[in-house]
Amino acid sequence: GAGVSQSPRYKVAKRGQDVALRCDPISGHVSLFWYQQALGQGPEFLTYFQNEAQLDKSGLPSDRFFAERPEGSVSTLKIQRTQQEDSAVYLCASSSSSAGTFFSPLHFGNGTRLTVT
Amino acid sequence: EDKVVQSPLSLVVHEGDTVTLNCSYEVTNFRSLLWYKQEKKAPTFLFMLTSSGIEKKSGRLSSILDKKELSSILNITATQTGDSAIYLCAVANQAGTALIFGKGTTLSVSS
């Protein structure tokens, strides 16, 4: 597609529920990133995929957070047993460059706003 | 630890004013510094800077990097209400696996 697509746009979950957020990156982009953005803050890095390999998951806040990109294209971020502090906008971004190389600009999706009640 | 600090955190100006936004960073193995504009949704790319002293310009926006001072500035001249947004600065982390963002500067331009 023309840009990074994320779904759903909004998600309301009750505390303790599991959620799955989807990201469809720009076609052919090697790198895919997940970020979490709380209100009034800059995006915080969660995890990075190069093709299907998850090369960096240092930003995942707990083992309740899990991400996958099984075929090197679409990615899913799953949050188990959601808590109120998980409420945030989850941004996905893709890039044509690979890890360790000259960093190309990230192209962001519009995000999924997660509200945990 | 890689870190990006932006100042001011917020700024209110009148249309026509010129503004300067600041970004300082600490990162091992610097690769690049990027500026983004975020309105209601996705951050959109403005500039990528890799070399000191070379100004990047796009219309009324310009930016320059100072590697000696570990900082960058973003200038906006003749501001318009459409410039109201959060401006984010980011640097690539040491491993080159992520962009580390600052908290952003919220710019409000009043007519």
PDB file of C-alpha atoms in Angstrom:
ATOM      1  CA  GLY A   1       0.000   0.000   0.000  1.00  0.00           C
ATOM      2  CA  ALA A   2       0.945   3.655  -0.150  1.00  0.00           C
ATOM      3  CA  GLY A   3       1.601   4.088   3.546  1.00  0.00           C
ATOM      4  CA  VAL A   4       1.769   2.259   6.855  1.00  0.00           C
ATOM      5  CA  SER A   5      -1.656   1.016   7.849  1.00  0.00           C
ATOM      6  CA  GLN A   6      -2.697   0.170  11.412  1.00  0.00           C
ATOM      7  CA  SER A   7      -5.840  -1.383  12.762  1.00  0.00           C
ATOM      8  CA  PRO A   8      -7.958  -0.938  14.696  1.00  0.00           C
ATOM      9  CA  ARG A   9      -7.799   2.850  15.004  1.00  0.00           C
ATOM     10  CA  TYR A  10      -9.319   2.705  18.481  1.00  0.00           C
ATOM     11  CA  LYS A  11      -9.538  -0.110  20.966  1.00  0.00           C
ATOM     12  CA  VAL A  12     -11.199  -0.110  24.348  1.00  0.00           C
ATOM     13  CA  ALA A  13     -10.374  -3.067  26.565  1.00  0.00           C
ATOM     14  CA  LYS A  14     -11.378  -3.982  30.073  1.00  0.00           C
ATOM     15  CA  ARG A  15      -8.506  -4.523  32.478  1.00  0.00           C
ATOM     16  CA  GLY A  16      -7.303  -8.081  32.174  1.00  0.00           C
ATOM     17  CA  GLN A  17      -8.356  -8.593  28.557  1.00  0.00           C
ATOM     18  CA  ASP A  18      -5.913  -9.480  25.797  1.00  0.00           C
ATOM     19  CA  VAL A  19      -5.594  -7.241  22.740  1.00  0.00           C
ATOM     20  CA  ALA A  20      -3.960  -7.597  19.326  1.00  0.00           C
ATOM     21  CA  LEU A  21      -2.890  -4.615  17.244  1.00  0.00           C
ATOM     22  CA  ARG A  22      -2.062  -4.970  13.565  1.00  0.00           C
ATOM     23  CA  CYS A  23       0.455  -3.157  11.392  1.00  0.00           C
ATOM     24  CA  ASP A  24       0.749  -3.357   7.617  1.00  0.00           C
ATOM     25  CA  PRO A  25       4.029  -1.675   6.624  1.00  0.00           C
ATOM     26  CA  ILE A  26       4.989  -0.081   3.332  1.00  0.00           C
ATOM     27  CA  SER A  27       5.534  -2.828   0.782  1.00  0.00           C
ATOM     28  CA  GLY A  28       9.167  -3.895   0.549  1.00  0.00           C
ATOM     29  CA  HIS A  29      10.280  -2.175   3.736  1.00  0.00           C
ATOM     30  CA  VAL A  30      12.762  -4.334   5.564  1.00  0.00           C
ATOM     31  CA  SER A  31      12.501  -2.730   8.978  1.00  0.00           C
ATOM     32  CA  LEU A  32       9.433  -2.485  11.190  1.00  0.00           C
ATOM     33  CA  PHE A  33       9.192  -0.756  14.549  1.00  0.00           C
ATOM     34  CA  TRP A  34       6.619  -0.529  17.307  1.00  0.00           C
ATOM     35  CA  TYR A  35       6.446   2.521  19.549  1.00  0.00           C
ATOM     36  CA  GLN A  36       4.240   3.444  22.497  1.00  0.00           C
ATOM     37  CA  GLN A  37       3.239   7.090  22.902  1.00  0.00           C
ATOM     38  CA  ALA A  38       1.627   8.281  26.110  1.00  0.00           C
ATOM     39  CA  LEU A  39      -0.190  11.597  26.197  1.00  0.00           C
ATOM     40  CA  GLY A  40       2.223  14.521  26.147  1.00  0.00           C
ATOM     41  CA  GLN A  41       5.267  12.325  25.571  1.00  0.00           C
ATOM     42  CA  GLY A  42       7.438  11.417  22.629  1.00  0.00           C
ATOM     43  CA  PRO A  43       7.189   7.925  21.156  1.00  0.00           C
ATOM     44  CA  GLU A  44       8.954   5.263  23.253  1.00  0.00           C
ATOM     45  CA  PHE A  45      10.615   2.392  21.415  1.00  0.00           C
ATOM     46  CA  LEU A  46       9.171  -1.057  22.017  1.00  0.00           C
ATOM     47  CA  THR A  47      10.632  -3.449  19.465  1.00  0.00           C
ATOM     48  CA  TYR A  48      12.302  -3.772  16.077  1.00  0.00           C
ATOM     49  CA  PHE A  49      12.026  -6.349  13.283  1.00  0.00           C
ATOM     50  CA  GLN A  50      14.332  -6.795  10.342  1.00  0.00           C
ATOM     51  CA  ASN A  51      12.247  -8.867   7.967  1.00  0.00           C
ATOM     52  CA  GLU A  52      10.849 -11.646  10.175  1.00  0.00           C
ATOM     53  CA  ALA A  53      13.626 -11.496  12.758  1.00  0.00           C
ATOM     54  CA  GLN A  54      12.974  -9.606  15.975  1.00  0.00           C
ATOM     55  CA  LEU A  55      16.404  -8.053  16.489  1.00  0.00           C
ATOM     56  CA  ASP A  56      15.618  -5.775  19.398  1.00  0.00           C
ATOM     57  CA  LYS A  57      12.881  -6.144  21.982  1.00  0.00           C
ATOM     58  CA  SER A  58      14.593  -4.168  24.698  1.00  0.00           C
ATOM     59  CA  GLY A  59      11.763  -1.647  24.926  1.00  0.00           C
ATOM     60  CA  LEU A  60       8.947  -4.072  25.689  1.00  0.00           C
ATOM     61  CA  PRO A  61       7.852  -3.059  29.201  1.00  0.00           C
ATOM     62  CA  SER A  62       6.923  -6.515  30.458  1.00  0.00           C
ATOM     63  CA  ASP A  63       6.439 -10.102  29.387  1.00  0.00           C
ATOM     64  CA  ARG A  64       2.780  -9.265  28.794  1.00  0.00           C
ATOM     65  CA  PHE A  65       3.878  -7.598  25.562  1.00  0.00           C
ATOM     66  CA  PHE A  66       4.637  -9.783  22.583  1.00  0.00           C
ATOM     67  CA  ALA A  67       5.222  -8.919  18.918  1.00  0.00           C
ATOM     68  CA  GLU A  68       5.598 -11.014  15.805  1.00  0.00           C
ATOM     69  CA  ARG A  69       6.177 -10.583  12.089  1.00  0.00           C
ATOM     70  CA  PRO A  70       6.102 -14.187  10.855  1.00  0.00           C
ATOM     71  CA  GLU A  71       6.422 -13.585   7.110  1.00  0.00           C
ATOM     72  CA  GLY A  72       8.428 -10.391   7.216  1.00  0.00           C
ATOM     73  CA  SER A  73       5.497  -8.191   6.288  1.00  0.00           C
ATOM     74  CA  VAL A  74       2.444  -7.685   8.529  1.00  0.00           C
ATOM     75  CA  SER A  75       3.172  -7.446  12.242  1.00  0.00           C
ATOM     76  CA  THR A  76       1.015  -7.927  15.306  1.00  0.00           C
ATOM     77  CA  LEU A  77       1.613  -6.482  18.753  1.00  0.00           C
ATOM     78  CA  LYS A  78      -0.185  -8.452  21.443  1.00  0.00           C
ATOM     79  CA  ILE A  79      -0.739  -7.282  24.981  1.00  0.00           C
ATOM     80  CA  GLN A  80      -1.941  -9.858  27.462  1.00  0.00           C
ATOM     81  CA  ARG A  81      -3.871  -9.117  30.651  1.00  0.00           C
ATOM     82  CA  THR A  82      -4.048  -5.396  29.886  1.00  0.00           C
ATOM     83  CA  GLN A  83      -3.548  -2.882  32.689  1.00  0.00           C
ATOM     84  CA  GLN A  84      -4.576   0.759  32.888  1.00  0.00           C
ATOM     85  CA  GLU A  85      -0.984   1.901  32.420  1.00  0.00           C
ATOM     86  CA  ASP A  86      -1.025   0.258  28.974  1.00  0.00           C
ATOM     87  CA  SER A  87      -3.403   2.992  27.771  1.00  0.00           C
ATOM     88  CA  ALA A  88      -1.518   4.857  25.045  1.00  0.00           C
ATOM     89  CA  VAL A  89      -1.247   5.263  21.303  1.00  0.00           C
ATOM     90  CA  TYR A  90       0.697   2.415  19.708  1.00  0.00           C
ATOM     91  CA  LEU A  91       2.545   3.533  16.603  1.00  0.00           C
ATOM     92  CA  CYS A  92       3.993   1.287  13.960  1.00  0.00           C
ATOM     93  CA  ALA A  93       6.686   2.521  11.571  1.00  0.00           C
ATOM     94  CA  SER A  94       8.611   1.018   8.691  1.00  0.00           C
ATOM     95  CA  SER A  95      11.857   1.878   6.960  1.00  0.00           C
ATOM     96  CA  SER A  96      13.755   0.757   3.895  1.00  0.00           C
ATOM     97  CA  SER A  97      17.089   0.524   5.711  1.00  0.00           C
ATOM     98  CA  SER A  98      18.394  -2.347   7.802  1.00  0.00           C
ATOM     99  CA  ALA A  99      19.807  -2.338  11.304  1.00  0.00           C
ATOM    100  CA  GLY A 100      23.356  -1.126  11.600  1.00  0.00           C
ATOM    101  CA  THR A 101      23.269   0.737   8.311  1.00  0.00           C
ATOM    102  CA  PHE A 102      22.713   4.399   7.601  1.00  0.00           C
ATOM    103  CA  PHE A 103      19.383   5.209   9.195  1.00  0.00           C
ATOM    104  CA  SER A 104      16.592   6.026   6.758  1.00  0.00           C
ATOM    105  CA  PRO A 105      13.580   8.024   7.932  1.00  0.00           C
ATOM    106  CA  LEU A 106      10.805   6.060   9.544  1.00  0.00           C
ATOM    107  CA  HIS A 107       7.346   6.227   8.010  1.00  0.00           C
ATOM    108  CA  PHE A 108       4.678   6.055  10.681  1.00  0.00           C
ATOM    109  CA  GLY A 109       1.132   4.759  10.671  1.00  0.00           C
ATOM    110  CA  ASN A 110      -1.691   6.707  12.310  1.00  0.00           C
ATOM    111  CA  GLY A 111      -1.538   4.524  15.371  1.00  0.00           C
ATOM    112  CA  THR A 112      -3.972   2.554  17.494  1.00  0.00           C
ATOM    113  CA  ARG A 113      -5.318   4.366  20.524  1.00  0.00           C
ATOM    114  CA  LEU A 114      -5.731   1.810  23.295  1.00  0.00           C
ATOM    115  CA  THR A 115      -7.828   2.679  26.314  1.00  0.00           C
ATOM    116  CA  VAL A 116      -7.912   0.203  29.191  1.00  0.00           C
ATOM    117  CA  THR A 117     -10.814   0.707  31.564  1.00  0.00           C
TER     118      THR A 117
ATOM    119  CA  GLU B   1      22.093   5.356  28.023  1.00  0.00           C
ATOM    120  CA  ASP B   2      21.020   7.033  24.781  1.00  0.00           C
ATOM    121  CA  LYS B   3      19.087  10.208  25.494  1.00  0.00           C
ATOM    122  CA  VAL B   4      17.414  13.089  23.651  1.00  0.00           C
ATOM    123  CA  VAL B   5      16.356  16.305  25.395  1.00  0.00           C
ATOM    124  CA  GLN B   6      14.247  18.951  23.707  1.00  0.00           C
ATOM    125  CA  SER B   7      13.571  22.498  24.773  1.00  0.00           C
ATOM    126  CA  PRO B   8      11.383  24.306  25.324  1.00  0.00           C
ATOM    127  CA  LEU B   9       8.669  21.741  26.059  1.00  0.00           C
ATOM    128  CA  SER B  10       6.041  24.174  24.853  1.00  0.00           C
ATOM    129  CA  LEU B  11       5.930  27.493  23.088  1.00  0.00           C
ATOM    130  CA  VAL B  12       3.180  29.951  22.180  1.00  0.00           C
ATOM    131  CA  VAL B  13       3.844  32.522  19.466  1.00  0.00           C
ATOM    132  CA  HIS B  14       1.930  34.838  17.153  1.00  0.00           C
ATOM    133  CA  GLU B  15       1.633  34.337  13.436  1.00  0.00           C
ATOM    134  CA  GLY B  16       4.643  35.803  11.684  1.00  0.00           C
ATOM    135  CA  ASP B  17       7.067  35.172  14.539  1.00  0.00           C
ATOM    136  CA  THR B  18      10.271  33.186  14.084  1.00  0.00           C
ATOM    137  CA  VAL B  19      10.918  30.287  16.442  1.00  0.00           C
ATOM    138  CA  THR B  20      13.934  28.165  17.297  1.00  0.00           C
ATOM    139  CA  LEU B  21      13.505  24.711  18.771  1.00  0.00           C
ATOM    140  CA  ASN B  22      16.409  22.962  20.467  1.00  0.00           C
ATOM    141  CA  CYS B  23      17.485  19.355  20.660  1.00  0.00           C
ATOM    142  CA  SER B  24      20.469  17.923  22.522  1.00  0.00           C
ATOM    143  CA  TYR B  25      21.488  14.295  22.524  1.00  0.00           C
ATOM    144  CA  GLU B  26      23.737  11.710  24.092  1.00  0.00           C
ATOM    145  CA  VAL B  27      24.294   8.619  22.007  1.00  0.00           C
ATOM    146  CA  THR B  28      27.159   6.255  21.436  1.00  0.00           C
ATOM    147  CA  ASN B  29      28.150   5.887  17.799  1.00  0.00           C
ATOM    148  CA  PHE B  30      26.118   8.754  16.353  1.00  0.00           C
ATOM    149  CA  ARG B  31      24.554   7.952  12.988  1.00  0.00           C
ATOM    150  CA  SER B  32      21.895  10.570  12.309  1.00  0.00           C
ATOM    151  CA  LEU B  33      19.467  13.013  13.890  1.00  0.00           C
ATOM    152  CA  LEU B  34      15.950  13.366  12.571  1.00  0.00           C
ATOM    153  CA  TRP B  35      13.178  15.918  13.053  1.00  0.00           C
ATOM    154  CA  TYR B  36       9.499  15.031  12.800  1.00  0.00           C
ATOM    155  CA  LYS B  37       6.273  17.046  12.959  1.00  0.00           C
ATOM    156  CA  GLN B  38       3.301  15.458  14.695  1.00  0.00           C
ATOM    157  CA  GLU B  39      -0.144  16.931  14.365  1.00  0.00           C
ATOM    158  CA  LYS B  40      -3.024  14.745  15.429  1.00  0.00           C
ATOM    159  CA  LYS B  41      -1.796  11.434  14.162  1.00  0.00           C
ATOM    160  CA  ALA B  42       1.374  10.023  12.667  1.00  0.00           C
ATOM    161  CA  PRO B  43       4.683  11.870  12.978  1.00  0.00           C
ATOM    162  CA  THR B  44       5.754  13.086   9.537  1.00  0.00           C
ATOM    163  CA  PHE B  45       9.390  13.342   8.548  1.00  0.00           C
ATOM    164  CA  LEU B  46      10.979  16.785   8.191  1.00  0.00           C
ATOM    165  CA  PHE B  47      14.762  16.472   8.097  1.00  0.00           C
ATOM    166  CA  MET B  48      17.609  14.032   8.568  1.00  0.00           C
ATOM    167  CA  LEU B  49      20.988  15.441   9.576  1.00  0.00           C
ATOM    168  CA  THR B  50      24.246  13.581   9.543  1.00  0.00           C
ATOM    169  CA  SER B  51      26.957  16.200   9.050  1.00  0.00           C
ATOM    170  CA  SER B  52      27.785  19.198  11.211  1.00  0.00           C
ATOM    171  CA  GLY B  53      27.265  22.693   9.920  1.00  0.00           C
ATOM    172  CA  ILE B  54      25.251  21.846   6.821  1.00  0.00           C
ATOM    173  CA  GLU B  55      21.843  23.492   6.896  1.00  0.00           C
ATOM    174  CA  LYS B  56      18.872  21.580   5.572  1.00  0.00           C
ATOM    175  CA  LYS B  57      16.049  23.782   4.341  1.00  0.00           C
ATOM    176  CA  SER B  58      12.472  23.218   3.273  1.00  0.00           C
ATOM    177  CA  GLY B  59      10.397  26.338   2.715  1.00  0.00           C
ATOM    178  CA  ARG B  60      10.187  28.239   5.978  1.00  0.00           C
ATOM    179  CA  LEU B  61      11.762  25.420   7.977  1.00  0.00           C
ATOM    180  CA  SER B  62      15.474  24.842   8.371  1.00  0.00           C
ATOM    181  CA  SER B  63      17.683  22.758  10.601  1.00  0.00           C
ATOM    182  CA  ILE B  64      21.343  22.371  11.401  1.00  0.00           C
ATOM    183  CA  LEU B  65      23.435  19.926  13.399  1.00  0.00           C
ATOM    184  CA  ASP B  66      26.365  20.716  15.682  1.00  0.00           C
ATOM    185  CA  LYS B  67      28.179  17.472  16.483  1.00  0.00           C
ATOM    186  CA  LYS B  68      30.689  19.235  18.720  1.00  0.00           C
ATOM    187  CA  GLU B  69      27.890  20.530  20.927  1.00  0.00           C
ATOM    188  CA  LEU B  70      25.803  17.362  20.455  1.00  0.00           C
ATOM    189  CA  SER B  71      22.818  19.434  19.456  1.00  0.00           C
ATOM    190  CA  SER B  72      20.550  20.550  16.674  1.00  0.00           C
ATOM    191  CA  ILE B  73      18.140  23.415  16.120  1.00  0.00           C
ATOM    192  CA  LEU B  74      14.988  23.648  14.057  1.00  0.00           C
ATOM    193  CA  ASN B  75      14.039  27.119  12.861  1.00  0.00           C
ATOM    194  CA  ILE B  76      10.648  28.138  11.579  1.00  0.00           C
ATOM    195  CA  THR B  77      10.339  31.620  10.085  1.00  0.00           C
ATOM    196  CA  ALA B  78       7.121  33.579   9.474  1.00  0.00           C
ATOM    197  CA  THR B  79       5.104  31.057  11.473  1.00  0.00           C
ATOM    198  CA  GLN B  80       1.555  30.192  10.421  1.00  0.00           C
ATOM    199  CA  THR B  81      -1.291  28.593  12.371  1.00  0.00           C
ATOM    200  CA  GLY B  82      -0.691  25.430  10.369  1.00  0.00           C
ATOM    201  CA  ASP B  83       2.710  25.119  12.013  1.00  0.00           C
ATOM    202  CA  SER B  84       0.991  24.336  15.322  1.00  0.00           C
ATOM    203  CA  ALA B  85       2.110  20.823  16.184  1.00  0.00           C
ATOM    204  CA  ILE B  86       4.486  18.789  18.302  1.00  0.00           C
ATOM    205  CA  TYR B  87       8.009  18.813  16.916  1.00  0.00           C
ATOM    206  CA  LEU B  88       9.978  15.685  17.708  1.00  0.00           C
ATOM    207  CA  CYS B  89      13.723  15.182  17.571  1.00  0.00           C
ATOM    208  CA  ALA B  90      15.218  11.692  17.414  1.00  0.00           C
ATOM    209  CA  VAL B  91      18.599  10.008  17.093  1.00  0.00           C
ATOM    210  CA  ALA B  92      19.417   6.483  16.002  1.00  0.00           C
ATOM    211  CA  ASN B  93      20.537   4.297  18.907  1.00  0.00           C
ATOM    212  CA  GLN B  94      23.960   2.705  19.102  1.00  0.00           C
ATOM    213  CA  ALA B  95      22.888  -0.560  17.517  1.00  0.00           C
ATOM    214  CA  GLY B  96      21.039   1.210  14.744  1.00  0.00           C
ATOM    215  CA  THR B  97      17.870  -0.688  15.634  1.00  0.00           C
ATOM    216  CA  ALA B  98      15.678   2.203  16.742  1.00  0.00           C
ATOM    217  CA  LEU B  99      15.141   5.930  16.830  1.00  0.00           C
ATOM    218  CA  ILE B 100      15.213   7.392  20.340  1.00  0.00           C
ATOM    219  CA  PHE B 101      12.808  10.316  20.583  1.00  0.00           C
ATOM    220  CA  GLY B 102      12.744  13.344  22.823  1.00  0.00           C
ATOM    221  CA  LYS B 103       9.533  14.402  24.565  1.00  0.00           C
ATOM    222  CA  GLY B 104       8.873  16.955  21.854  1.00  0.00           C
ATOM    223  CA  THR B 105       8.204  20.684  21.744  1.00  0.00           C
ATOM    224  CA  THR B 106       4.543  21.673  21.488  1.00  0.00           C
ATOM    225  CA  LEU B 107       4.278  24.773  19.319  1.00  0.00           C
ATOM    226  CA  SER B 108       1.077  26.809  19.283  1.00  0.00           C
ATOM    227  CA  VAL B 109       0.768  29.602  16.729  1.00  0.00           C
ATOM    228  CA  SER B 110      -2.060  32.045  17.307  1.00  0.00           C
ATOM    229  CA  SER B 111      -3.577  34.260  14.629  1.00  0.00           C
TER     230      SER B 111
END
